[in-house]
Amino acid sequence: MRIEQVSDSVYAVRGTNVNWALVSDGSGVTVIDAGYPADSGDLLKSVREIGHQLSDVAAVLLTHAHLDHMGGIPALVEATGVPVYTGAAEVPHARREFLQQITPLEMVQQLGSLRGARWVFQTLRAVTWHIGMKIPSATSTDAQTLAQLPGGLVAIPTPGHTVGHTSFLMPAEGVLFSGDTLVSGHPIAPHAGPQVLPTVFNHDEQATRAAARSLAAYDAEVLVPGHGDPVREKVSVLANSLLQDRDSH
């Protein structure tokens, strides 16, 4: 685990090839995403390491219901009873009424490269037999609820990676939490830097690109992605330039 403070109130936390974020103010903590199941202990530890108790956690915001982003939620809910919010279209996904994520066959296909094989084995260890995990307490977020949480966040619908993927903006500090819509790296990606995830991870590739492009409309100078390092640059510049490059290939 690695914790990086990216603004006055925001901490980006690196887990097992995935990130979560903590938004801290005098009223408590908002957790955004939660790593893999194997990251559960580090998720709880990260809250304490920024000077809070678990009882200070006001809510978990889930960008999307993939195992590498929701794995630590059951431990946090068990410890605190904290509510879990996500986009309306993502609620049934979190409850596993349907599933949109990389298939076992697609994972096997990644074994053909060294970086792919390394990622597959790291992922299998991080899932730790929790492949069937679901979040039955997940509910839909709304503007009023978000405004009352630490950080005063705003939801940005960014469907594509999953049908209900949601990014979050903290206007007060110009921080955008992009989940897996716009990232800055991934173990199987051929290069580092802001980018869209490899196609195999996206439920709808065209919609994912459109969602990432839409982030250019928001006033943010720090990007906290679901994978890769935080990026301190205007998100409008990142989204426009990188997506034009992606679409040209």
One Martini backbone bead per residue (centre of mass of N, CA, C, O) as a GRO file, in nm:
protein
  249
    1MET     BB    1   0.096   0.036   0.021
    2ARG     BB    2   0.016   0.375  -0.107
    3ILE     BB    3   0.027   0.715   0.005
    4GLU     BB    4  -0.116   1.013  -0.158
    5GLN     BB    5  -0.117   1.350  -0.143
    6VAL     BB    6  -0.310   1.570  -0.378
    7SER     BB    7  -0.452   1.741  -0.152
    8ASP     BB    8  -0.584   1.866   0.123
    9SER     BB    9  -0.824   1.610   0.121
   10VAL     BB   10  -0.661   1.405  -0.073
   11TYR     BB   11  -0.617   1.043  -0.106
   12ALA     BB   12  -0.408   0.823  -0.270
   13VAL     BB   13  -0.438   0.460  -0.307
   14ARG     BB   14  -0.221   0.187  -0.340
   15GLY     BB   15  -0.259  -0.130  -0.439
   16THR     BB   16  -0.341  -0.402  -0.640
   17ASN     BB   17  -0.330  -0.247  -0.926
   18VAL     BB   18  -0.498  -0.030  -0.748
   19ASN     BB   19  -0.732   0.227  -0.656
   20TRP     BB   20  -0.801   0.451  -0.390
   21ALA     BB   21  -0.997   0.697  -0.199
   22LEU     BB   22  -0.959   0.983   0.029
   23VAL     BB   23  -1.194   1.205   0.188
   24SER     BB   24  -1.097   1.471   0.410
   25ASP     BB   25  -1.261   1.609   0.698
   26GLY     BB   26  -1.416   1.729   0.981
   27SER     BB   27  -1.666   1.511   0.922
   28GLY     BB   28  -1.470   1.300   0.760
   29VAL     BB   29  -1.506   1.012   0.531
   30THR     BB   30  -1.457   0.939   0.187
   31VAL     BB   31  -1.487   0.650  -0.005
   32ILE     BB   32  -1.319   0.553  -0.316
   33ASP     BB   33  -1.326   0.269  -0.338
   34ALA     BB   34  -1.162  -0.087  -0.249
   35GLY     BB   35  -1.039  -0.289  -0.408
   36TYR     BB   36  -0.947  -0.584  -0.330
   37PRO     BB   37  -0.992  -0.831  -0.110
   38ALA     BB   38  -0.676  -0.824  -0.027
   39ASP     BB   39  -0.713  -0.499   0.054
   40SER     BB   40  -0.881  -0.471   0.316
   41GLY     BB   41  -0.667  -0.408   0.534
   42ASP     BB   42  -0.555  -0.151   0.389
   43LEU     BB   43  -0.810   0.011   0.387
   44LEU     BB   44  -0.836   0.039   0.694
   45LYS     BB   45  -0.548   0.150   0.740
   46SER     BB   46  -0.570   0.413   0.568
   47VAL     BB   47  -0.765   0.562   0.751
   48ARG     BB   48  -0.572   0.570   0.997
   49GLU     BB   49  -0.317   0.706   0.850
   50ILE     BB   50  -0.495   0.991   0.819
   51GLY     BB   51  -0.638   1.022   1.125
   52HIS     BB   52  -0.865   0.799   1.146
   53GLN     BB   53  -1.155   0.639   1.205
   54LEU     BB   54  -1.386   0.419   1.101
   55SER     BB   55  -1.627   0.596   1.219
   56ASP     BB   56  -1.565   0.839   1.002
   57VAL     BB   57  -1.707   0.690   0.786
   58ALA     BB   58  -1.973   0.787   0.570
   59ALA     BB   59  -1.881   0.655   0.281
   60VAL     BB   60  -1.920   0.467  -0.022
   61LEU     BB   61  -1.785   0.507  -0.347
   62LEU     BB   62  -1.879   0.350  -0.657
   63THR     BB   63  -1.784   0.342  -0.978
   64HIS     BB   64  -1.766   0.015  -0.991
   65ALA     BB   65  -1.844  -0.357  -1.006
   66HIS     BB   66  -1.550  -0.452  -0.961
   67LEU     BB   67  -1.335  -0.641  -0.776
   68ASP     BB   68  -1.100  -0.408  -0.776
   69HIS     BB   69  -1.326  -0.192  -0.629
   70MET     BB   70  -1.505  -0.384  -0.399
   71GLY     BB   71  -1.338  -0.582  -0.204
   72GLY     BB   72  -1.342  -0.394   0.080
   73ILE     BB   73  -1.642  -0.344   0.159
   74PRO     BB   74  -1.735  -0.570   0.354
   75ALA     BB   75  -1.536  -0.495   0.584
   76LEU     BB   76  -1.644  -0.204   0.625
   77VAL     BB   77  -1.940  -0.274   0.676
   78GLU     BB   78  -1.890  -0.462   0.917
   79ALA     BB   79  -1.741  -0.238   1.096
   80THR     BB   80  -1.972   0.023   1.032
   81GLY     BB   81  -2.232   0.034   0.827
   82VAL     BB   82  -2.177   0.164   0.570
   83PRO     BB   83  -2.265   0.322   0.300
   84VAL     BB   84  -2.344   0.241  -0.052
   85TYR     BB   85  -2.258   0.416  -0.353
   86THR     BB   86  -2.404   0.442  -0.686
   87GLY     BB   87  -2.507   0.411  -0.978
   88ALA     BB   88  -2.810   0.322  -1.084
   89ALA     BB   89  -2.705   0.111  -1.311
   90GLU     BB   90  -2.498  -0.032  -1.089
   91VAL     BB   91  -2.658  -0.172  -0.868
   92PRO     BB   92  -2.720  -0.454  -1.002
   93HIS     BB   93  -2.423  -0.518  -1.036
   94ALA     BB   94  -2.340  -0.516  -0.734
   95ARG     BB   95  -2.573  -0.746  -0.682
   96ARG     BB   96  -2.554  -0.958  -0.925
   97GLU     BB   97  -2.777  -0.950  -1.164
   98PHE     BB   98  -2.512  -0.889  -1.320
   99LEU     BB   99  -2.219  -0.924  -1.553
  100GLN     BB  100  -1.925  -0.695  -1.616
  101GLN     BB  101  -1.641  -0.874  -1.713
  102ILE     BB  102  -1.382  -1.037  -1.741
  103THR     BB  103  -1.315  -1.338  -1.863
  104PRO     BB  104  -1.161  -1.633  -1.831
  105LEU     BB  105  -1.070  -1.648  -2.128
  106GLU     BB  106  -0.945  -1.361  -2.137
  107MET     BB  107  -0.734  -1.424  -1.922
  108VAL     BB  108  -0.588  -1.654  -2.066
  109GLN     BB  109  -0.499  -1.471  -2.311
  110GLN     BB  110  -0.280  -1.309  -2.128
  111LEU     BB  111  -0.051  -1.541  -2.117
  112GLY     BB  112   0.112  -1.454  -2.389
  113SER     BB  113   0.241  -1.252  -2.186
  114LEU     BB  114   0.428  -1.139  -1.938
  115ARG     BB  115   0.242  -0.912  -1.828
  116GLY     BB  116  -0.015  -1.083  -1.836
  117ALA     BB  117   0.071  -1.314  -1.648
  118ARG     BB  118   0.132  -1.141  -1.404
  119TRP     BB  119  -0.153  -1.026  -1.374
  120VAL     BB  120  -0.309  -1.289  -1.336
  121PHE     BB  121  -0.164  -1.384  -1.074
  122GLN     BB  122  -0.223  -1.131  -0.907
  123THR     BB  123  -0.532  -1.150  -0.930
  124LEU     BB  124  -0.580  -1.428  -0.803
  125ARG     BB  125  -0.465  -1.345  -0.527
  126ALA     BB  126  -0.659  -1.091  -0.479
  127VAL     BB  127  -0.935  -1.245  -0.480
  128THR     BB  128  -0.949  -1.485  -0.275
  129TRP     BB  129  -1.226  -1.653  -0.344
  130HIS     BB  130  -1.428  -1.382  -0.437
  131ILE     BB  131  -1.584  -1.405  -0.718
  132GLY     BB  132  -1.898  -1.383  -0.582
  133MET     BB  133  -1.914  -1.104  -0.509
  134LYS     BB  134  -2.135  -0.877  -0.330
  135ILE     BB  135  -2.355  -0.567  -0.290
  136PRO     BB  136  -2.656  -0.549  -0.135
  137SER     BB  137  -2.635  -0.235  -0.015
  138ALA     BB  138  -2.651  -0.099  -0.272
  139THR     BB  139  -2.703   0.242  -0.381
  140SER     BB  140  -2.827   0.524  -0.501
  141THR     BB  141  -2.726   0.822  -0.590
  142ASP     BB  142  -2.725   1.179  -0.503
  143ALA     BB  143  -2.679   1.513  -0.481
  144GLN     BB  144  -2.756   1.552  -0.183
  145THR     BB  145  -2.582   1.334  -0.057
  146LEU     BB  146  -2.306   1.424  -0.168
  147ALA     BB  147  -2.308   1.716  -0.043
  148GLN     BB  148  -2.297   1.586   0.266
  149LEU     BB  149  -2.031   1.480   0.216
  150PRO     BB  150  -1.717   1.449   0.225
  151GLY     BB  151  -1.622   1.700  -0.030
  152GLY     BB  152  -1.860   1.768  -0.214
  153LEU     BB  153  -1.966   1.580  -0.441
  154VAL     BB  154  -1.984   1.489  -0.798
  155ALA     BB  155  -2.161   1.327  -1.033
  156ILE     BB  156  -2.040   1.134  -1.332
  157PRO     BB  157  -2.155   0.998  -1.597
  158THR     BB  158  -1.953   0.696  -1.733
  159PRO     BB  159  -2.040   0.502  -1.952
  160GLY     BB  160  -1.881   0.160  -2.062
  161HIS     BB  161  -1.709  -0.010  -1.885
  162THR     BB  162  -1.986   0.022  -1.758
  163VAL     BB  163  -2.320   0.091  -1.747
  164GLY     BB  164  -2.274   0.261  -1.441
  165HIS     BB  165  -2.047   0.438  -1.455
  166THR     BB  166  -1.879   0.660  -1.209
  167SER     BB  167  -1.775   0.973  -1.157
  168PHE     BB  168  -1.584   1.217  -0.953
  169LEU     BB  169  -1.619   1.552  -0.817
  170MET     BB  170  -1.406   1.809  -0.658
  171PRO     BB  171  -1.445   2.138  -0.681
  172ALA     BB  172  -1.282   2.271  -0.440
  173GLU     BB  173  -0.997   2.100  -0.560
  174GLY     BB  174  -0.986   1.982  -0.853
  175VAL     BB  175  -1.093   1.671  -0.838
  176LEU     BB  176  -1.075   1.364  -1.032
  177PHE     BB  177  -1.264   1.057  -1.028
  178SER     BB  178  -1.236   0.809  -1.292
  179GLY     BB  179  -1.162   0.536  -1.255
  180ASP     BB  180  -1.201   0.346  -1.571
  181THR     BB  181  -1.220   0.574  -1.792
  182LEU     BB  182  -0.944   0.719  -1.682
  183VAL     BB  183  -0.605   0.642  -1.701
  184SER     BB  184  -0.229   0.585  -1.618
  185GLY     BB  185  -0.245   0.263  -1.610
  186HIS     BB  186  -0.138  -0.089  -1.669
  187PRO     BB  187  -0.003  -0.400  -1.667
  188ILE     BB  188  -0.110  -0.448  -1.989
  189ALA     BB  189  -0.007  -0.196  -2.081
  190PRO     BB  190   0.232  -0.057  -2.306
  191HIS     BB  191   0.187   0.216  -2.136
  192ALA     BB  192   0.227   0.508  -1.977
  193GLY     BB  193  -0.037   0.707  -1.903
  194PRO     BB  194  -0.292   0.857  -2.015
  195GLN     BB  195  -0.586   0.639  -2.062
  196VAL     BB  196  -0.742   0.377  -2.199
  197LEU     BB  197  -0.833   0.087  -2.153
  198PRO     BB  198  -0.822  -0.202  -2.256
  199THR     BB  199  -1.071  -0.349  -2.434
  200VAL     BB  200  -1.120  -0.610  -2.255
  201PHE     BB  201  -1.248  -0.422  -2.008
  202ASN     BB  202  -1.482  -0.317  -2.198
  203HIS     BB  203  -1.810  -0.327  -2.257
  204ASP     BB  204  -1.798  -0.033  -2.417
  205GLU     BB  205  -1.581   0.118  -2.613
  206GLN     BB  206  -1.721   0.367  -2.733
  207ALA     BB  207  -1.840   0.471  -2.462
  208THR     BB  208  -1.573   0.502  -2.316
  209ARG     BB  209  -1.454   0.720  -2.497
  210ALA     BB  210  -1.686   0.922  -2.459
  211ALA     BB  211  -1.658   0.949  -2.153
  212ALA     BB  212  -1.366   1.049  -2.148
  213ARG     BB  213  -1.419   1.297  -2.325
  214SER     BB  214  -1.628   1.435  -2.125
  215LEU     BB  215  -1.413   1.524  -1.904
  216ALA     BB  216  -1.325   1.796  -2.048
  217ALA     BB  217  -1.572   1.971  -1.908
  218TYR     BB  218  -1.399   1.969  -1.645
  219ASP     BB  219  -1.277   2.136  -1.353
  220ALA     BB  220  -0.954   1.992  -1.343
  221GLU     BB  221  -0.603   1.926  -1.199
  222VAL     BB  222  -0.675   1.633  -1.081
  223LEU     BB  223  -0.605   1.288  -1.134
  224VAL     BB  224  -0.789   0.997  -1.004
  225PRO     BB  225  -0.738   0.685  -1.079
  226GLY     BB  226  -0.787   0.337  -1.082
  227HIS     BB  227  -0.513   0.344  -1.257
  228GLY     BB  228  -0.236   0.457  -1.153
  229ASP     BB  229  -0.121   0.764  -1.138
  230PRO     BB  230  -0.146   1.059  -1.051
  231VAL     BB  231  -0.253   1.369  -1.223
  232ARG     BB  232  -0.103   1.701  -1.276
  233GLU     BB  233  -0.354   1.803  -1.485
  234LYS     BB  234  -0.558   1.901  -1.706
  235VAL     BB  235  -0.823   1.713  -1.798
  236SER     BB  236  -0.893   1.841  -2.069
  237VAL     BB  237  -0.619   1.780  -2.200
  238LEU     BB  238  -0.608   1.476  -2.162
  239ALA     BB  239  -0.870   1.391  -2.302
  240ASN     BB  240  -0.827   1.518  -2.579
  241SER     BB  241  -0.541   1.419  -2.668
  242LEU     BB  242  -0.559   1.109  -2.603
  243LEU     BB  243  -0.821   1.044  -2.764
  244GLN     BB  244  -0.724   1.128  -3.038
  245ASP     BB  245  -0.500   0.918  -3.044
  246ARG     BB  246  -0.675   0.663  -3.007
  247ASP     BB  247  -0.875   0.716  -3.256
  248SER     BB  248  -0.632   0.700  -3.479
  249HIS     BB  249  -0.591   0.366  -3.449
   0.00000   0.00000   0.00000
